[in-house]
mmCIF file of C-alpha atoms and ligand atoms in Angstrom:
data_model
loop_
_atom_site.group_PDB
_atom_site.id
_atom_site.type_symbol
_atom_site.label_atom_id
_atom_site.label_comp_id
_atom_site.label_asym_id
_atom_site.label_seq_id
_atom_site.Cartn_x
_atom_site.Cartn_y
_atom_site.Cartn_z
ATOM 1 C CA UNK A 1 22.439 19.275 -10.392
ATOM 2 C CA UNK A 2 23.486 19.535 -13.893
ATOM 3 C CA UNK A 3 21.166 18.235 -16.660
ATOM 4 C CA UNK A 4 22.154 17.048 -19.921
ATOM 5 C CA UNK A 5 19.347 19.660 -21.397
ATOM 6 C CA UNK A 6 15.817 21.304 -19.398
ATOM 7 C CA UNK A 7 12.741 20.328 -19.889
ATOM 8 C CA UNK A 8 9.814 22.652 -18.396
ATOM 9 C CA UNK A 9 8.167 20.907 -15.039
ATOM 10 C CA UNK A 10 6.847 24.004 -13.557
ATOM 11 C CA UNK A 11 4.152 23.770 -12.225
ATOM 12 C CA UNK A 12 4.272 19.817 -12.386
ATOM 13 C CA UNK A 13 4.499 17.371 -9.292
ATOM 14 C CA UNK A 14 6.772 14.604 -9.436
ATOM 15 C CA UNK A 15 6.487 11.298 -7.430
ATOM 16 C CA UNK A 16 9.684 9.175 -6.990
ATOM 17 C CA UNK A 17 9.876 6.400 -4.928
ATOM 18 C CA UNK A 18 12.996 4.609 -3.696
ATOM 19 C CA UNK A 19 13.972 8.430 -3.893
ATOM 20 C CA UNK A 20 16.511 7.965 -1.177
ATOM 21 C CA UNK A 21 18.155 5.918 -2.815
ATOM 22 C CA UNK A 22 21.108 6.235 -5.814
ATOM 23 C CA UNK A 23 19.779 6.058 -8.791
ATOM 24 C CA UNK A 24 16.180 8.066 -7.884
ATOM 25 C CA UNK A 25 17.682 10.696 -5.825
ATOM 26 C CA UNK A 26 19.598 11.392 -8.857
ATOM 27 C CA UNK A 27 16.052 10.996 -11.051
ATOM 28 C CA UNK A 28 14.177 13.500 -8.325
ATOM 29 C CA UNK A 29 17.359 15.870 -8.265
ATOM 30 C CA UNK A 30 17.098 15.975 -12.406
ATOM 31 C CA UNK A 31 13.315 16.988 -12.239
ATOM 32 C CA UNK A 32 13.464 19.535 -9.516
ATOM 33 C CA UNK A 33 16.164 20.762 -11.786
ATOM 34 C CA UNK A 34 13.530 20.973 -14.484
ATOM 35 C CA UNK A 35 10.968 23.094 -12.013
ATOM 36 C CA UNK A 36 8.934 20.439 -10.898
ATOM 37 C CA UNK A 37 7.909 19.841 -7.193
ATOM 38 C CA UNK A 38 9.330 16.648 -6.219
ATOM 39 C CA UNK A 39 7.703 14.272 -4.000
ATOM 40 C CA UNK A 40 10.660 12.124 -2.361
ATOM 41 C CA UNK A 41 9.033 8.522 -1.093
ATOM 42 C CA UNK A 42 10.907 6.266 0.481
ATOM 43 C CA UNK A 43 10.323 3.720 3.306
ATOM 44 C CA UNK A 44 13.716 5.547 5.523
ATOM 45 C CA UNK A 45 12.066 8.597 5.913
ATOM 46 C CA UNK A 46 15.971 9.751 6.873
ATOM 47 C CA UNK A 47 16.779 8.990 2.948
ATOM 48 C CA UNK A 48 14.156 10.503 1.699
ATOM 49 C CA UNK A 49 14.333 13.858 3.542
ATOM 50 C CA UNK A 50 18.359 13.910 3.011
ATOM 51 C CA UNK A 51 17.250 13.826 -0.628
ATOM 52 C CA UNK A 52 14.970 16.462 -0.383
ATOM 53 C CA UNK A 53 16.831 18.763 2.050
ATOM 54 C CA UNK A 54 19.626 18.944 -0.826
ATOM 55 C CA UNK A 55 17.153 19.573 -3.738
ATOM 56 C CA UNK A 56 15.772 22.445 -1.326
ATOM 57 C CA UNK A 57 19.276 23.946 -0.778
ATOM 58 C CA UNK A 58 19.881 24.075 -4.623
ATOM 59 C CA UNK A 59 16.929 26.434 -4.952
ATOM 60 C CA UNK A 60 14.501 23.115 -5.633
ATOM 61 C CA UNK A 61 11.203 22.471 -4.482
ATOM 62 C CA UNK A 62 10.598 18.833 -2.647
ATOM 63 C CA UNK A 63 9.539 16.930 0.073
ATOM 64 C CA UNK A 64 10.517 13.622 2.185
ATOM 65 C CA UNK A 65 8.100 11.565 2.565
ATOM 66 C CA UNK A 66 7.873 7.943 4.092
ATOM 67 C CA UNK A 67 6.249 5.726 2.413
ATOM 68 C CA UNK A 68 6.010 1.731 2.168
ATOM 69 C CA UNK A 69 5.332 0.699 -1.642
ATOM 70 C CA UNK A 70 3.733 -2.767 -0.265
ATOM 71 C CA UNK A 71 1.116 -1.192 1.924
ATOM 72 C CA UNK A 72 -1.696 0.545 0.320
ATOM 73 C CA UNK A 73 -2.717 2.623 3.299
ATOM 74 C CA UNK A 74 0.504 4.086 3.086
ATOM 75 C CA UNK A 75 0.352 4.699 0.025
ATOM 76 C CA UNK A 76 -2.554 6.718 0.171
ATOM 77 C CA UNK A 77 -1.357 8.568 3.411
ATOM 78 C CA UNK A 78 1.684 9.537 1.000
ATOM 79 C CA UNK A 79 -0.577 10.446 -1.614
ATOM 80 C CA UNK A 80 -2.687 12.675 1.055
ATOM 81 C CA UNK A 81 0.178 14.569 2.008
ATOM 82 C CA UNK A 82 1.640 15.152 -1.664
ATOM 83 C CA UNK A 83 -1.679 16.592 -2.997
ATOM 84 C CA UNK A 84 -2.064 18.823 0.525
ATOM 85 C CA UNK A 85 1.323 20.503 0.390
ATOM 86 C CA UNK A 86 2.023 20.083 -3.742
ATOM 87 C CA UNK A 87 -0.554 19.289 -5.886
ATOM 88 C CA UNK A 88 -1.853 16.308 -7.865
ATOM 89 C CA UNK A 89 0.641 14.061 -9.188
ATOM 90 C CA UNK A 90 1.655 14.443 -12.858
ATOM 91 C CA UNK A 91 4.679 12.498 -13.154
ATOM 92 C CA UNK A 92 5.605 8.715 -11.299
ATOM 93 C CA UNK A 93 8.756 7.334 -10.896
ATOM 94 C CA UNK A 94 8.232 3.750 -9.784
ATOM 95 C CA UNK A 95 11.607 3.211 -8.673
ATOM 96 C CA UNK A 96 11.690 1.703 -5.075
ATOM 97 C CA UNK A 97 12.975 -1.810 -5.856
ATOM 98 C CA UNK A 98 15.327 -4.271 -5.376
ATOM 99 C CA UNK A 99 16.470 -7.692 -4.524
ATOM 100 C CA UNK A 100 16.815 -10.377 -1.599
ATOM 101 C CA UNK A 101 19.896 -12.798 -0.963
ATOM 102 C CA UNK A 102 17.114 -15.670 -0.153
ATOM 103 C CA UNK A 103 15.845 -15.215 -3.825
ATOM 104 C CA UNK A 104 19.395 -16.530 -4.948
ATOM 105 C CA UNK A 105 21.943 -19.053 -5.670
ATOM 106 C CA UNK A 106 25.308 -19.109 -4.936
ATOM 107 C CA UNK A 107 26.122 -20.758 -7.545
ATOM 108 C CA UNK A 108 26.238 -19.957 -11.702
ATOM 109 C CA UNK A 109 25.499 -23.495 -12.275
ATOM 110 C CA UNK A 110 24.341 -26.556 -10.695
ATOM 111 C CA UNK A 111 26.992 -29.721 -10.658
ATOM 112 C CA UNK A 112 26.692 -33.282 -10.156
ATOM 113 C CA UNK A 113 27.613 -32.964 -5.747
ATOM 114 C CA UNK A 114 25.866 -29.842 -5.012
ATOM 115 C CA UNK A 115 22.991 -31.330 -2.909
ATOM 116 C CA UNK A 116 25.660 -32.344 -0.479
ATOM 117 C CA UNK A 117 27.295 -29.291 0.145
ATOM 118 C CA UNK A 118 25.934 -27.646 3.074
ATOM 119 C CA UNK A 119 26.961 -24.376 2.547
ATOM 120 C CA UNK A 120 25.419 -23.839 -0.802
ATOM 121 C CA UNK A 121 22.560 -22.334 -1.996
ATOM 122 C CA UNK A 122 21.149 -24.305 -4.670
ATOM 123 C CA UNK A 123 18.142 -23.847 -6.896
ATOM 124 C CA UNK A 124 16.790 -26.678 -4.840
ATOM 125 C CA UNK A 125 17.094 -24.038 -1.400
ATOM 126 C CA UNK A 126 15.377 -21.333 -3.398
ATOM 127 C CA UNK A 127 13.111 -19.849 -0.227
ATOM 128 C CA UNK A 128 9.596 -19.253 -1.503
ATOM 129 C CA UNK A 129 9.546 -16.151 1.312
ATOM 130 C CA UNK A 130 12.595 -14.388 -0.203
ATOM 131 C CA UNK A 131 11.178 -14.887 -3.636
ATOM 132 C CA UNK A 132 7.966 -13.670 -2.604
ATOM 133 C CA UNK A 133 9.996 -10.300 -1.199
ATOM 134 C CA UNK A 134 11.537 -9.817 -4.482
ATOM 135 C CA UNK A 135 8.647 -10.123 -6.684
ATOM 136 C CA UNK A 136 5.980 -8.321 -4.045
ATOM 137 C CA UNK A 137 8.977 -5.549 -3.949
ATOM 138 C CA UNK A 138 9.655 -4.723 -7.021
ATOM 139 C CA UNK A 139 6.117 -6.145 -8.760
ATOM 140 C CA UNK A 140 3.175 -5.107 -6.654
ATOM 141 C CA UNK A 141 5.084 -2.246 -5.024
ATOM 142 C CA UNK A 142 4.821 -1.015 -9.023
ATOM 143 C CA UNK A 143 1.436 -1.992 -8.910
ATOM 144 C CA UNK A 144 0.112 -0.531 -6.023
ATOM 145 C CA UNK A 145 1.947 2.661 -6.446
ATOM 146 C CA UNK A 146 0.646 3.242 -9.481
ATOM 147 C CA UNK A 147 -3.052 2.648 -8.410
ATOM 148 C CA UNK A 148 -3.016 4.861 -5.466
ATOM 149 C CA UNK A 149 -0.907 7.929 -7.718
ATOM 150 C CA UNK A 150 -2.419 7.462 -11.240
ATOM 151 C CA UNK A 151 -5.893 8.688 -10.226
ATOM 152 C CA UNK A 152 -4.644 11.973 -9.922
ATOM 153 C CA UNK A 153 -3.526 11.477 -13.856
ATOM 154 C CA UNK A 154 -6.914 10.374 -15.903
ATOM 155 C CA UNK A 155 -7.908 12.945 -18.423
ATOM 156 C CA UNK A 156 -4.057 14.563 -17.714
ATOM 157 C CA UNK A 157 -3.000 14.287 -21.373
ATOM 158 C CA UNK A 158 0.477 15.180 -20.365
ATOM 159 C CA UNK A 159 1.497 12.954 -17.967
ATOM 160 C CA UNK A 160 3.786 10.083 -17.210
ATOM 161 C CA UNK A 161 4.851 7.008 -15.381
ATOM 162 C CA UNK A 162 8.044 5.773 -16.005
ATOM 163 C CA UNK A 163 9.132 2.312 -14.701
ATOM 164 C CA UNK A 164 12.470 0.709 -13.471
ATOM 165 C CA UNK A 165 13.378 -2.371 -15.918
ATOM 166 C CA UNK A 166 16.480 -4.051 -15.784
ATOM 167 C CA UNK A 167 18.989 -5.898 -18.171
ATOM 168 C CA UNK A 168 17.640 -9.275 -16.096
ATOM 169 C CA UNK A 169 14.313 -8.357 -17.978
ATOM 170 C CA UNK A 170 15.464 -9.416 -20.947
ATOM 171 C CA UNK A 171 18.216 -11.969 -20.124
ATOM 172 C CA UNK A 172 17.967 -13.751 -16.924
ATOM 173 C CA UNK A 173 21.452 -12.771 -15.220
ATOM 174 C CA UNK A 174 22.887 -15.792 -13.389
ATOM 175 C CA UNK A 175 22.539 -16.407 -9.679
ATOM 176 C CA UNK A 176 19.066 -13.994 -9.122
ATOM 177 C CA UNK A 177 15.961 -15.823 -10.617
ATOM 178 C CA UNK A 178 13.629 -13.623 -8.317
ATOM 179 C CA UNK A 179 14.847 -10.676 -9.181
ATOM 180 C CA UNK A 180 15.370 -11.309 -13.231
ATOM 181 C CA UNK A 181 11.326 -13.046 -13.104
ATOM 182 C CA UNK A 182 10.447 -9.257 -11.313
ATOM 183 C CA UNK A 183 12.245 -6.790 -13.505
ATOM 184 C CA UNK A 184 10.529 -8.741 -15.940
ATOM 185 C CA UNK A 185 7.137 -9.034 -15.096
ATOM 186 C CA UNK A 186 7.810 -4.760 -14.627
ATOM 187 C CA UNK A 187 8.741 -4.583 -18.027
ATOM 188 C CA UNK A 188 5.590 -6.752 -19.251
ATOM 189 C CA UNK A 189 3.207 -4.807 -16.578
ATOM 190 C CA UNK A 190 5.065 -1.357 -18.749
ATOM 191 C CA UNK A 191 3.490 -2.701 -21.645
ATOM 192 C CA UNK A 192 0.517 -3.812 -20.562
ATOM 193 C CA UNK A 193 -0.197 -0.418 -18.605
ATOM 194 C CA UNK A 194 0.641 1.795 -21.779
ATOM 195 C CA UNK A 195 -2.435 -0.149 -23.467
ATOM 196 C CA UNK A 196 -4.450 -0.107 -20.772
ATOM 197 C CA UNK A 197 -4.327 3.777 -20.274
ATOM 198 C CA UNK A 198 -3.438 4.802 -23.922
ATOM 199 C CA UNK A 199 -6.997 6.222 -24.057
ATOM 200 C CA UNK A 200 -6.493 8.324 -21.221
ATOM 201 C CA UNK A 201 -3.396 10.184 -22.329
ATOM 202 C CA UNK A 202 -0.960 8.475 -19.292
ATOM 203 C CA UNK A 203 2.184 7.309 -21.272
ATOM 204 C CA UNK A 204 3.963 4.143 -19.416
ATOM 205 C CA UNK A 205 7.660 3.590 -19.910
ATOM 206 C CA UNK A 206 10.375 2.161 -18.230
ATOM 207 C CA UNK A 207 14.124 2.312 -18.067
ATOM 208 C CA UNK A 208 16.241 -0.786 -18.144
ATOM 209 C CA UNK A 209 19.426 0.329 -16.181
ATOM 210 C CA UNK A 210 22.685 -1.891 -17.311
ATOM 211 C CA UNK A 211 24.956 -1.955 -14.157
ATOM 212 C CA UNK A 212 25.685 0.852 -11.934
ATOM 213 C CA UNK A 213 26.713 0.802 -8.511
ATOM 214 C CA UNK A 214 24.662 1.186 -5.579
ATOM 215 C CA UNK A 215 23.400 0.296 -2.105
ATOM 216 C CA UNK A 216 21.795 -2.681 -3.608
ATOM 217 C CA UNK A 217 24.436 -4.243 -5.328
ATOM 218 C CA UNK A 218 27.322 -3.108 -3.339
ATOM 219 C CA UNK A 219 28.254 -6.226 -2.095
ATOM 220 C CA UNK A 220 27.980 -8.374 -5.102
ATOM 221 C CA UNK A 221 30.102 -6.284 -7.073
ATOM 222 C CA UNK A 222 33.019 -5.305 -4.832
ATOM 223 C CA UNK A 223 35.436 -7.644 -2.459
ATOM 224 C CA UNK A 224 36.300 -6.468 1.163
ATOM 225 C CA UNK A 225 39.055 -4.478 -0.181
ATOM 226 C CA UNK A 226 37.158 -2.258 -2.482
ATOM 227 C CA UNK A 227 38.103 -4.102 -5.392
ATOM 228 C CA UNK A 228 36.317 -5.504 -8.148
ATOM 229 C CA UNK A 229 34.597 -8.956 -7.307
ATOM 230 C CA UNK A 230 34.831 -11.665 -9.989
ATOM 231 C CA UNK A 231 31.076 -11.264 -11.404
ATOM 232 C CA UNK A 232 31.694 -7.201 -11.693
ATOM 233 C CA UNK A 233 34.485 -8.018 -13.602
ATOM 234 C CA UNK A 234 32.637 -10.378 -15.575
ATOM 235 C CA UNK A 235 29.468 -7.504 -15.924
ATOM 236 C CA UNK A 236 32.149 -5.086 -17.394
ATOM 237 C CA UNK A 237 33.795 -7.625 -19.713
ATOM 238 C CA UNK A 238 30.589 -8.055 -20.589
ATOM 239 C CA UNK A 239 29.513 -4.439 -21.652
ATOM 240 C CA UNK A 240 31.330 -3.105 -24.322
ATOM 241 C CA UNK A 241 31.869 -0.292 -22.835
ATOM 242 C CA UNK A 242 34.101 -1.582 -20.840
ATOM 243 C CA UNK A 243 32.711 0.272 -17.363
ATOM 244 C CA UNK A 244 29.706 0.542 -15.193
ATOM 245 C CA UNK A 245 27.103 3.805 -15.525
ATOM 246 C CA UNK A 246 27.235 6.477 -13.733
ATOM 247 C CA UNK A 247 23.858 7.356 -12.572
ATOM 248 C CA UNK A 248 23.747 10.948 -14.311
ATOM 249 C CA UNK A 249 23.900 8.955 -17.503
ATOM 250 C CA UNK A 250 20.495 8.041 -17.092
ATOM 251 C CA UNK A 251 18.437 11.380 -16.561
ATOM 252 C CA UNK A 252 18.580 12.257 -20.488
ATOM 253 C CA UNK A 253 16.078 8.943 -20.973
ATOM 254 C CA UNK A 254 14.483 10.117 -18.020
ATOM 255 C CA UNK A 255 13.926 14.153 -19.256
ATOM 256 C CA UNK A 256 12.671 12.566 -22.715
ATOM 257 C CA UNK A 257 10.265 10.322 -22.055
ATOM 258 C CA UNK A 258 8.918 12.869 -19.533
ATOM 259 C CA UNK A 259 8.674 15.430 -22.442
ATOM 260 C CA UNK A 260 5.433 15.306 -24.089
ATOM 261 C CA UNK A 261 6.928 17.084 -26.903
ATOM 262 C CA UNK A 262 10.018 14.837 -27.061
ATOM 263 C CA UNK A 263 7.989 11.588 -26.862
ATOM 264 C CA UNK A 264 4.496 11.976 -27.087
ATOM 265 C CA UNK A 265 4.010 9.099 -29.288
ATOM 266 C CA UNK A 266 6.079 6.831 -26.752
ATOM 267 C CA UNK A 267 4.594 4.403 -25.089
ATOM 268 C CA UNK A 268 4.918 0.911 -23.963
ATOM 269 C CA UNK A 269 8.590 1.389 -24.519
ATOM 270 C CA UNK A 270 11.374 -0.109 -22.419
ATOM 271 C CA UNK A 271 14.842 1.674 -23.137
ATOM 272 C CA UNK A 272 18.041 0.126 -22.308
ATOM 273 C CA UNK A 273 20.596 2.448 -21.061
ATOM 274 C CA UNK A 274 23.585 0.095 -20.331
ATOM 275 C CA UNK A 275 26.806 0.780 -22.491
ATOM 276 C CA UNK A 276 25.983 -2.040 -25.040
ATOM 277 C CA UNK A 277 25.324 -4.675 -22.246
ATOM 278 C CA UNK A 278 22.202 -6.058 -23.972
ATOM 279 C CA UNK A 279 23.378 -5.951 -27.765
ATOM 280 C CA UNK A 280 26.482 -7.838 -27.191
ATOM 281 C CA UNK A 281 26.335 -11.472 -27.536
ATOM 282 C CA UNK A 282 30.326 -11.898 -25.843
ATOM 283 C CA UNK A 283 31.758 -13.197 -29.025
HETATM 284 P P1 NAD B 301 19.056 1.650 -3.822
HETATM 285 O O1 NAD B 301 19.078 0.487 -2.893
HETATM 286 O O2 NAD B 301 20.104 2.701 -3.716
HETATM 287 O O3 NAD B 301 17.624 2.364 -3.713
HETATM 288 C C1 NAD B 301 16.418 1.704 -3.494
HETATM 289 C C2 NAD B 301 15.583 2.557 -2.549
HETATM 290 O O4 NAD B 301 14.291 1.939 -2.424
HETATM 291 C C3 NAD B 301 16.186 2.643 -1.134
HETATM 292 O O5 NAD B 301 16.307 3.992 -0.727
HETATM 293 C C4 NAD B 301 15.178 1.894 -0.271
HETATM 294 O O6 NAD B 301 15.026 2.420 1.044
HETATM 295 C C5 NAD B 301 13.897 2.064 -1.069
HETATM 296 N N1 NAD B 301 12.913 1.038 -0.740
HETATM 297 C C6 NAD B 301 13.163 -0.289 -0.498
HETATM 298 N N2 NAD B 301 12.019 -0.907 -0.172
HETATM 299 C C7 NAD B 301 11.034 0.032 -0.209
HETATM 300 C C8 NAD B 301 9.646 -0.004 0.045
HETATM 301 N N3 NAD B 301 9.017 -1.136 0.405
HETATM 302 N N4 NAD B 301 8.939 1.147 -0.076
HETATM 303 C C9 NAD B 301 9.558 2.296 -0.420
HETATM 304 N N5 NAD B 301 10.871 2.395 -0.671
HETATM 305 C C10 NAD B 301 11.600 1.273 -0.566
HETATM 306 O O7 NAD B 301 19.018 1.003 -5.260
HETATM 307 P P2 NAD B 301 19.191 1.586 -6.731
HETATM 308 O O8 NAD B 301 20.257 0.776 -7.363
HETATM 309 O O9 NAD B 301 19.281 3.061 -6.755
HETATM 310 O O10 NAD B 301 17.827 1.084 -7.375
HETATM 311 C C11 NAD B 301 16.793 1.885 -7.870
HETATM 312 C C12 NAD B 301 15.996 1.062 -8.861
HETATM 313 O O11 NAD B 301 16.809 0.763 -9.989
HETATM 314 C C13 NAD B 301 15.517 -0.292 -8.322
HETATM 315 O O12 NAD B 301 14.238 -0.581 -8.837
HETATM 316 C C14 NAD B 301 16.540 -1.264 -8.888
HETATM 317 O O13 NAD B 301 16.034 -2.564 -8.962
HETATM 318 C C15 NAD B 301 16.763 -0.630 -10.249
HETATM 319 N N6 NAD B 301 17.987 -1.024 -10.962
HETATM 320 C C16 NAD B 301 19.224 -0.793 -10.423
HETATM 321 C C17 NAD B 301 20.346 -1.138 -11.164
HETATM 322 C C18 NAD B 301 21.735 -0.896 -10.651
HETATM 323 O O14 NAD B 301 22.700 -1.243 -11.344
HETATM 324 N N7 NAD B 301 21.898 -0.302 -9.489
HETATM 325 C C19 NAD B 301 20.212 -1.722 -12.421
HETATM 326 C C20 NAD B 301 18.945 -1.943 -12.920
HETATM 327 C C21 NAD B 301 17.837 -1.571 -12.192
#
């Protein structure tokens, strides 16, 4: 793949999980791109090895590996295997995340009637076990990632985990409580992280992605037809930018942060790459 500028990774091992997926294929493609050996985690091993087959093909270095971001053992299987056939891990992408249609309502607001409509889901419906996905997913699967692949970072001065944020992190979007409360207990746990291991050279960041389409949002944001549904109309009259991102658009956040020269002195940041989303009131 093409990316916006190099950065050197030889010799560096990359972890990315959720790297079947859109946007981290696209983050695992821009580091093998940059020499580093990419490990490819995801819980569809299928994904995951269709990601790394292609970096392969294009003269990369990776490998597929399955791996379940809410079950330590895993984890450290995953971890096992990385440090066998690549080396110790030098670079995290925590970005295996996402959300759960029991962790939302169907409705922007709540109105006088609501609690006797059957077919709504109302704040009052919320299921504790979808919420409990959405947090464990995208919260302790962050977590527990990080404690399993970080070890192999202490006394690594040049080394980084980078963490996937959101626009709900900072404003709650509408309809998805779970997921807005997760994205933002990531971007706290960024911060709280960076402190944490500022003595031992590990930078923490994260990206907050504006809207881009994938799997995960695929059927909130487009009608049967293919066309636009009413909220991603709503999301792009809302960014004035007037479009959603295209996932390449995110890699040059994700080459710099990586870049000890770039951004050694960054940490603790969370960078919002979302055409204006977040600095746009709508007036
Ligand atoms: P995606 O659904 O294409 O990819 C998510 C990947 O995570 C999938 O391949 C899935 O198999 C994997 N995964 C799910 N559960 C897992 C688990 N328990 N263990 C390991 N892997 C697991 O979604 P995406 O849009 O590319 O999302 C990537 C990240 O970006 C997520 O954290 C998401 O919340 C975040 N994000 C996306 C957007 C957007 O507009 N798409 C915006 C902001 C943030």
């Amino acid at each position: 793949m093409q990316v916006p500028f190099k950065i050197n990774l030889e010799n560096k091992v990359a972890v990315v999980t959720g790297g079947g997926g859109i946007l981290c294929a696209v983050f695992a493609k821009a580091l093998a791109a940059c020499g580093a050996k990419v490990a490819v985690l995801d819980l569809k091993k299928e994904a995951a090895d269709a990601v790394a087959d292609e970096i392969n093909k294009s003269g990369g270095r990776a490998l597929g590996v399955q791996a379940n971001v809410l079950d330590i053992n895993s984890l450290k299987e995953a971890k096992k295997t990385v440090n066998e056939k690549m080396g110790k891990c030098d670079i995290l992408i925590n970005g295996a995340g996402g959300n759960h249609p029991k962790g939302n309502t169907s409705k922007e607001y709540f109105e006088d009637g609501d609690l006797d409509k059957e077919d709504i889901m109302t704040f009052f419906d919320l299921d504790p076990e979808g919420i409990k996905f959405v947090f464990d997913l995208n919260f302790i699967g962050t977590l527990l990632t990080t404690q399993v692949f970080a070890k192999d970072m202490t006394g690594n001065k040049e080394s980084s985990i980078i963490n996937v944020s959101s626009m709900n992190a900072f404003t709650p979007l509408t309809k998805i409580p779970a997921y807005s409360g997760a994205k933002a207990a990531i971007s706290n746990f960024t911060q709280w992280l960076a402190v944490h291991f500022s003595k031992s050279g590990i930078r923490v960041n994260a990206m907050a992605p504006g809207f881009f389409e994938t799997n995960q949002n695929k059927a909130l944001l487009r009608n049967t037809d293919g066309s636009y549904s009413e909220r991603a109309e709503k999301i792009i009259s809302q960014t004035p930018m007037g479009r959603f991102g295209e996932p390449e658009e995110l890699t040059g956040t994700l080459l710099w942060l990586i870049e000890p020269k770039a951004s050694g002195f960054v940490t603790g940041v969370i960078i919002p790459i979302d055409g204006g989303f977040l600095a746009y009131s709508g007036v």
